[in-house]
Short mmCIF file of C-alpha atoms and ligand atoms in Angstrom, two decimals:
data_model
loop_
_atom_site.label_atom_id
_atom_site.label_comp_id
_atom_site.label_asym_id
_atom_site.label_seq_id
_atom_site.Cartn_x
_atom_site.Cartn_y
_atom_site.Cartn_z
CA UNK A 1 16.63 109.92 -42.08
CA UNK A 2 14.18 109.29 -39.29
CA UNK A 3 11.35 106.74 -39.42
CA UNK A 4 8.03 108.09 -38.19
CA UNK A 5 6.84 105.18 -36.08
CA UNK A 6 3.05 105.23 -36.36
CA UNK A 7 2.70 101.95 -34.49
CA UNK A 8 4.53 103.24 -31.41
CA UNK A 9 2.78 106.62 -31.56
CA UNK A 10 -0.62 104.92 -31.85
CA UNK A 11 0.20 102.70 -28.84
CA UNK A 12 1.23 105.79 -26.84
CA UNK A 13 -2.02 107.61 -27.71
CA UNK A 14 -4.10 104.51 -26.93
CA UNK A 15 -2.58 104.30 -23.45
CA UNK A 16 -3.34 108.02 -22.92
CA UNK A 17 -6.97 107.39 -23.95
CA UNK A 18 -7.21 104.33 -21.66
CA UNK A 19 -5.93 106.45 -18.76
CA UNK A 20 -8.57 109.09 -19.46
CA UNK A 21 -11.31 106.44 -19.61
CA UNK A 22 -10.17 105.05 -16.23
CA UNK A 23 -10.39 108.59 -14.80
CA UNK A 24 -13.90 108.98 -16.24
CA UNK A 25 -14.96 105.75 -14.51
CA UNK A 26 -13.39 106.93 -11.24
CA UNK A 27 -15.55 110.05 -11.19
CA UNK A 28 -18.70 108.15 -12.16
CA UNK A 29 -18.93 109.25 -15.80
CA UNK A 30 -20.19 106.94 -18.57
CA UNK A 31 -17.47 105.36 -20.69
CA UNK A 32 -17.41 106.33 -24.39
CA UNK A 33 -19.55 104.12 -26.64
CA UNK A 34 -18.89 103.59 -30.36
CA UNK A 35 -21.51 101.92 -32.56
CA UNK A 36 -20.62 100.50 -35.98
CA UNK A 37 -22.91 99.45 -38.80
CA UNK A 38 -21.57 96.74 -41.10
CA UNK A 39 -23.44 95.77 -44.25
CA UNK A 40 -22.68 92.59 -46.22
CA UNK A 41 -19.74 90.23 -45.93
CA UNK A 42 -16.84 92.05 -47.62
CA UNK A 43 -13.73 90.56 -45.91
CA UNK A 44 -11.81 93.87 -45.85
CA UNK A 45 -14.76 95.69 -44.21
CA UNK A 46 -15.11 92.88 -41.67
CA UNK A 47 -11.40 93.12 -40.84
CA UNK A 48 -11.59 96.93 -40.42
CA UNK A 49 -14.65 96.74 -38.18
CA UNK A 50 -13.21 93.97 -35.99
CA UNK A 51 -9.98 96.01 -35.67
CA UNK A 52 -12.04 99.00 -34.51
CA UNK A 53 -13.93 96.81 -31.99
CA UNK A 54 -10.66 95.39 -30.61
CA UNK A 55 -9.18 98.88 -30.25
CA UNK A 56 -12.31 100.07 -28.41
CA UNK A 57 -11.98 97.17 -25.99
CA UNK A 58 -8.30 97.91 -25.45
CA UNK A 59 -8.95 101.49 -24.28
CA UNK A 60 -12.05 100.64 -22.24
CA UNK A 61 -14.75 101.93 -24.61
CA UNK A 62 -18.04 100.12 -25.17
CA UNK A 63 -18.51 99.06 -28.78
CA UNK A 64 -21.60 97.68 -30.43
CA UNK A 65 -21.93 96.19 -33.88
CA UNK A 66 -25.08 96.35 -36.00
CA UNK A 67 -24.66 93.79 -38.79
CA UNK A 68 -27.00 93.40 -41.76
CA UNK A 69 -27.01 91.38 -45.01
CA UNK A 70 -26.03 93.12 -48.28
CA UNK A 71 -29.66 93.20 -49.45
CA UNK A 72 -30.86 95.50 -46.62
CA UNK A 73 -32.93 98.29 -48.17
CA UNK A 74 -31.90 101.94 -47.96
CA UNK A 75 -35.09 102.67 -46.02
CA UNK A 76 -34.28 99.98 -43.43
CA UNK A 77 -30.72 101.26 -43.07
CA UNK A 78 -31.98 104.82 -42.55
CA UNK A 79 -34.22 103.50 -39.77
CA UNK A 80 -31.24 101.83 -38.07
CA UNK A 81 -29.23 105.06 -38.25
CA UNK A 82 -32.17 106.98 -36.81
CA UNK A 83 -32.50 104.43 -33.99
CA UNK A 84 -28.79 104.80 -33.07
CA UNK A 85 -28.97 108.60 -33.44
CA UNK A 86 -31.67 108.60 -30.76
CA UNK A 87 -29.85 106.21 -28.42
CA UNK A 88 -28.42 108.48 -25.70
CA UNK A 89 -25.98 105.78 -24.62
CA UNK A 90 -24.16 105.86 -27.97
CA UNK A 91 -21.61 108.67 -28.45
CA UNK A 92 -20.19 107.82 -31.87
CA UNK A 93 -21.61 106.09 -34.95
CA UNK A 94 -19.74 104.84 -38.00
CA UNK A 95 -21.13 103.21 -41.11
CA UNK A 96 -18.42 101.03 -42.65
CA UNK A 97 -17.90 101.88 -46.32
CA UNK A 98 -18.26 100.86 -49.09
CA UNK A 99 -22.01 100.24 -49.13
CA UNK A 100 -23.84 98.06 -51.69
CA UNK A 101 -24.65 99.86 -54.96
CA UNK A 102 -28.41 100.12 -54.31
CA UNK A 103 -27.76 102.32 -51.25
CA UNK A 104 -27.04 106.04 -51.69
CA UNK A 105 -23.95 106.55 -49.54
CA UNK A 106 -24.38 110.33 -49.30
CA UNK A 107 -27.95 109.93 -48.06
CA UNK A 108 -26.77 107.56 -45.32
CA UNK A 109 -23.88 109.82 -44.25
CA UNK A 110 -26.19 112.85 -44.14
CA UNK A 111 -28.65 110.91 -41.96
CA UNK A 112 -26.06 110.45 -39.18
CA UNK A 113 -26.42 112.91 -36.30
CA UNK A 114 -23.39 115.24 -36.88
CA UNK A 115 -22.64 115.16 -33.14
CA UNK A 116 -22.14 111.36 -33.44
CA UNK A 117 -20.34 111.43 -36.84
CA UNK A 118 -16.92 110.40 -35.51
CA UNK A 119 -15.73 109.48 -39.04
CA UNK A 120 -16.05 113.19 -39.85
CA UNK A 121 -17.77 112.49 -43.20
CA UNK A 122 -21.02 114.44 -42.61
CA UNK A 123 -21.13 117.65 -44.72
CA UNK A 124 -21.59 119.71 -41.54
CA UNK A 125 -18.34 118.36 -40.07
CA UNK A 126 -16.55 118.78 -43.41
CA UNK A 127 -17.78 122.40 -43.55
CA UNK A 128 -16.68 123.08 -39.99
CA UNK A 129 -13.26 121.60 -40.78
CA UNK A 130 -12.92 123.92 -43.80
CA UNK A 131 -13.84 126.93 -41.63
CA UNK A 132 -11.39 125.81 -38.92
CA UNK A 133 -14.23 125.43 -36.40
CA UNK A 134 -14.33 122.56 -33.87
CA UNK A 135 -15.22 119.41 -35.85
CA UNK A 136 -14.52 115.71 -36.00
CA UNK A 137 -11.63 115.45 -38.45
CA UNK A 138 -11.62 112.44 -40.79
CA UNK A 139 -9.52 109.70 -39.24
CA UNK A 140 -6.60 109.30 -41.68
CA UNK A 141 -5.86 113.05 -42.11
CA UNK A 142 -6.25 113.52 -38.34
CA UNK A 143 -3.76 110.68 -37.82
CA UNK A 144 -1.26 112.40 -40.11
CA UNK A 145 -1.62 115.70 -38.18
CA UNK A 146 -0.90 113.87 -34.94
CA UNK A 147 2.29 112.39 -36.42
CA UNK A 148 3.52 115.90 -37.33
CA UNK A 149 2.75 117.04 -33.80
CA UNK A 150 4.30 114.12 -31.97
CA UNK A 151 7.49 114.32 -34.06
CA UNK A 152 7.60 118.14 -33.79
CA UNK A 153 7.86 118.46 -37.55
CA UNK A 154 7.82 122.08 -38.69
CA UNK A 155 5.12 122.79 -41.29
CA UNK A 156 4.85 126.61 -41.41
CA UNK A 157 5.70 128.08 -44.81
CA UNK A 158 6.56 124.68 -46.29
CA UNK A 159 5.57 123.55 -49.76
CA UNK A 160 3.27 120.58 -49.23
CA UNK A 161 2.41 118.43 -52.24
CA UNK A 162 -0.47 115.99 -51.91
CA UNK A 163 -0.94 113.13 -54.34
CA UNK A 164 -4.65 112.26 -54.53
CA UNK A 165 -7.89 114.17 -53.96
CA UNK A 166 -10.23 111.57 -52.45
CA UNK A 167 -12.91 112.68 -49.99
CA UNK A 168 -11.40 110.59 -47.20
CA UNK A 169 -7.70 111.46 -47.56
CA UNK A 170 -6.38 113.82 -50.27
CA UNK A 171 -8.98 116.60 -50.12
CA UNK A 172 -9.29 116.86 -46.31
CA UNK A 173 -5.51 116.70 -45.71
CA UNK A 174 -5.04 119.44 -48.36
CA UNK A 175 -7.44 121.67 -46.40
CA UNK A 176 -5.83 120.87 -43.06
CA UNK A 177 -2.27 121.48 -44.26
CA UNK A 178 -3.23 124.91 -45.61
CA UNK A 179 -5.13 125.99 -42.45
CA UNK A 180 -3.87 128.86 -40.34
CA UNK A 181 -2.80 126.47 -37.58
CA UNK A 182 -0.16 123.98 -36.54
CA UNK A 183 0.17 121.56 -38.21
CA UNK A 184 -0.68 123.62 -41.26
CA UNK A 185 0.30 127.01 -42.68
CA UNK A 186 1.70 125.21 -45.72
CA UNK A 187 1.50 126.23 -49.36
CA UNK A 188 -0.42 123.26 -50.72
CA UNK A 189 -0.51 121.74 -54.20
CA UNK A 190 -2.94 118.89 -54.89
CA UNK A 191 -2.09 116.46 -57.70
CA UNK A 192 -4.50 113.99 -59.35
CA UNK A 193 -4.87 111.93 -62.49
CA UNK A 194 -5.19 115.02 -64.70
CA UNK A 195 -2.11 116.80 -63.27
CA UNK A 196 0.61 117.71 -65.76
CA UNK A 197 4.29 117.56 -64.79
CA UNK A 198 3.49 115.64 -61.60
CA UNK A 199 7.09 114.50 -61.05
CA UNK A 200 8.36 118.07 -61.31
CA UNK A 201 5.74 119.29 -58.81
CA UNK A 202 6.68 116.49 -56.40
CA UNK A 203 10.31 117.67 -56.48
CA UNK A 204 9.18 121.07 -55.09
CA UNK A 205 7.73 119.42 -51.98
CA UNK A 206 9.19 120.01 -48.54
CA UNK A 207 6.37 117.74 -47.37
CA UNK A 208 5.06 115.05 -49.73
CA UNK A 209 1.86 113.19 -48.82
CA UNK A 210 1.13 110.23 -51.11
CA UNK A 211 -2.48 108.98 -51.18
CA UNK A 212 -2.73 107.87 -54.76
CA UNK A 213 -3.50 104.16 -54.42
CA UNK A 214 -0.68 102.99 -56.69
CA UNK A 215 2.06 100.73 -55.24
CA UNK A 216 5.55 102.30 -55.07
CA UNK A 217 4.47 105.18 -57.35
CA UNK A 218 6.79 107.71 -55.71
CA UNK A 219 10.43 107.06 -56.58
CA UNK A 220 13.60 108.74 -55.30
CA UNK A 221 13.95 110.97 -58.38
CA UNK A 222 10.56 112.55 -57.51
CA UNK A 223 11.63 113.55 -54.00
CA UNK A 224 13.62 116.62 -52.92
CA UNK A 225 16.54 115.94 -50.57
CA UNK A 226 15.48 116.10 -46.90
CA UNK A 227 11.75 116.20 -47.67
CA UNK A 228 9.24 114.79 -45.18
CA UNK A 229 7.42 111.89 -46.83
CA UNK A 230 4.06 110.61 -45.59
CA UNK A 231 2.90 107.40 -47.26
CA UNK A 232 -0.82 106.73 -46.93
CA UNK A 233 -1.07 103.91 -49.48
CA UNK A 234 -1.63 100.30 -48.46
CA UNK A 235 -1.32 97.50 -51.00
CA UNK A 236 -1.24 93.76 -50.34
CA UNK A 237 0.93 92.26 -53.05
CA UNK A 238 2.20 88.74 -53.73
CA UNK A 239 5.72 88.12 -52.45
CA UNK A 240 8.20 85.26 -52.38
CA UNK A 241 10.01 86.89 -49.44
CA UNK A 242 7.35 86.19 -46.81
CA UNK A 243 5.85 83.03 -45.32
CA UNK A 244 2.31 84.20 -46.04
CA UNK A 245 3.14 84.77 -49.71
CA UNK A 246 2.06 88.41 -49.39
CA UNK A 247 3.59 91.68 -48.25
CA UNK A 248 2.32 95.22 -47.77
CA UNK A 249 3.59 98.09 -49.91
CA UNK A 250 2.84 101.79 -49.78
CA UNK A 251 2.51 104.42 -52.49
CA UNK A 252 6.21 105.24 -51.96
CA UNK A 253 9.22 103.15 -52.97
CA UNK A 254 10.50 103.03 -49.42
CA UNK A 255 14.00 101.54 -49.99
CA UNK A 256 15.18 104.32 -52.29
CA UNK A 257 13.12 107.27 -51.02
CA UNK A 258 14.10 106.65 -47.38
CA UNK A 259 17.76 107.26 -48.31
CA UNK A 260 16.96 110.76 -49.53
CA UNK A 261 14.32 112.19 -47.17
CA UNK A 262 14.50 113.56 -43.61
CA UNK A 263 11.42 111.75 -42.25
CA UNK A 264 9.32 108.93 -43.68
CA UNK A 265 6.35 106.82 -42.60
CA UNK A 266 6.84 103.10 -43.28
CA UNK A 267 4.15 100.71 -44.61
CA UNK A 268 3.04 98.91 -42.55
CA UNK A 269 3.42 100.73 -39.23
CA UNK A 270 3.12 104.36 -40.36
CA UNK A 271 -0.17 106.10 -41.11
CA UNK A 272 -2.29 102.92 -40.85
CA UNK A 273 -2.24 102.47 -37.03
CA UNK A 274 -2.93 106.21 -36.59
CA UNK A 275 -6.24 105.96 -38.44
CA UNK A 276 -7.98 103.78 -35.82
CA UNK A 277 -6.48 105.82 -32.98
CA UNK A 278 -7.98 108.98 -34.51
CA UNK A 279 -11.40 107.36 -34.55
CA UNK A 280 -10.96 106.59 -30.85
CA UNK A 281 -9.93 110.20 -30.19
CA UNK A 282 -13.04 111.48 -31.98
CA UNK A 283 -15.23 109.08 -29.95
CA UNK A 284 -13.66 110.33 -26.72
CA UNK A 285 -14.34 113.93 -27.84
CA UNK A 286 -17.95 112.94 -28.58
CA UNK A 287 -18.37 111.42 -25.11
CA UNK A 288 -16.87 114.55 -23.52
CA UNK A 289 -19.04 116.80 -25.75
CA UNK A 290 -15.96 118.72 -26.82
CA UNK A 291 -17.10 119.36 -30.40
CA UNK A 292 -20.90 119.70 -30.03
CA UNK A 293 -21.64 121.13 -26.57
P1 NAP L 1 -8.75 106.89 -54.13
O1 NAP L 1 -10.13 107.26 -53.67
O2 NAP L 1 -8.57 105.76 -55.05
O3 NAP L 1 -8.09 108.19 -54.76
C1 NAP L 1 -6.86 108.15 -55.41
C2 NAP L 1 -6.50 109.52 -55.88
O4 NAP L 1 -5.24 109.45 -56.54
C3 NAP L 1 -7.49 110.15 -56.85
O5 NAP L 1 -7.66 111.50 -56.54
C4 NAP L 1 -6.83 109.97 -58.22
O6 NAP L 1 -7.06 111.03 -59.13
C5 NAP L 1 -5.35 110.01 -57.84
N1 NAP L 1 -4.56 109.20 -58.77
C6 NAP L 1 -4.66 107.87 -59.01
N2 NAP L 1 -3.72 107.49 -59.89
C7 NAP L 1 -3.02 108.61 -60.24
C8 NAP L 1 -1.92 108.87 -61.08
N3 NAP L 1 -1.32 107.91 -61.80
N4 NAP L 1 -1.44 110.14 -61.15
C9 NAP L 1 -2.00 111.14 -60.43
N5 NAP L 1 -3.04 110.93 -59.59
C10 NAP L 1 -3.54 109.69 -59.51
O7 NAP L 1 -7.80 106.60 -52.91
P2 NAP L 1 -7.89 106.87 -51.31
O8 NAP L 1 -9.12 106.28 -50.77
O9 NAP L 1 -7.54 108.28 -51.00
O10 NAP L 1 -6.66 105.95 -50.88
C11 NAP L 1 -5.35 106.13 -51.36
C12 NAP L 1 -4.46 105.03 -50.82
O11 NAP L 1 -4.43 105.14 -49.41
C13 NAP L 1 -4.95 103.61 -51.11
O12 NAP L 1 -3.82 102.79 -51.26
C14 NAP L 1 -5.70 103.23 -49.84
O13 NAP L 1 -5.70 101.84 -49.61
C15 NAP L 1 -4.87 103.94 -48.80
N6 NAP L 1 -5.59 104.30 -47.57
C16 NAP L 1 -4.93 104.07 -46.41
C17 NAP L 1 -5.50 104.46 -45.22
C18 NAP L 1 -4.75 104.23 -43.96
O14 NAP L 1 -5.33 104.19 -42.89
N7 NAP L 1 -3.42 104.12 -44.04
C19 NAP L 1 -6.75 105.08 -45.20
C20 NAP L 1 -7.38 105.33 -46.41
C21 NAP L 1 -6.79 104.95 -47.61
P3 NAP L 1 -8.53 111.39 -59.72
O15 NAP L 1 -9.26 112.09 -58.59
O16 NAP L 1 -8.26 112.26 -60.87
O17 NAP L 1 -9.17 110.07 -60.06
#
């Protein structure tokens, strides 16, 4: 069994991006600029946004944060998005989710200029992804694709089972794994809360991608020998084993599944670090006008 080291891969990609930014500066080009909108004071959202800002700084990007209280109106937020859309110095714009209930999330996402939508959530980018046209791919699925590539994992003709059908992970990764491309060319099955015989379906997987949001859901008896297992889940659970009193678990029971599979992503240090790196890659593409010319 081989551990897919997302932390090391992310560090490697970050240094490649930093090198490219230094080259852009050398030839007098503007450095990539990512703007983030953060609404309210949800601690998890604050942590994610500050992680994104730190990563931008690390690779030499400019980052700017637009912070507003939770009671900002939808109309005001739309004005802010419009203002950033029109700012030529900003290449990428993300709106940290979730948003307060009084704001229509789809309306906000659709108001982002698709050429700046580096989260890849705008329907135009989703459509382009489905049609295999140049698009910003959503960060977590894009991170998973890069792990397949960097570890030279064969995907053609494989049975790929995906647990979960969310808009940010399960659905886009199911589309990407079935595309006529590498990574891709898989025969994909998507499982969700209404799936019958889920365990049996999991056992058919050459590649199993768990994005179900349930700690240690996938056990060894659900995994075929030598399968590739990608664990997207992140759960902070109480633990007596750590100083902090907490530890992170994935959607896969790592100790037993890792003994049976050929490759596995650990939690933490697997898919997680690849998500931010993918956002950086999309922002670099935006600055270089690689997706929207
Ligand atoms: P989500 O929106 O909660 O979706 C979960 C999906 O799993 C749904 O499609 C749901 O089915 C399905 N599901 C839930 N329980 C099930 C069960 N018992 N049997 C079969 N299907 C079941 O989750 P998400 O946003 O995709 O996130 C999934 C996990 O990944 C979470 O732990 C999240 O924290 C983590 N995550 C990690 C990263 C990262 O960077 N590593 C990024 C995003 C998310 P229905 O559609 O039928 O409800």
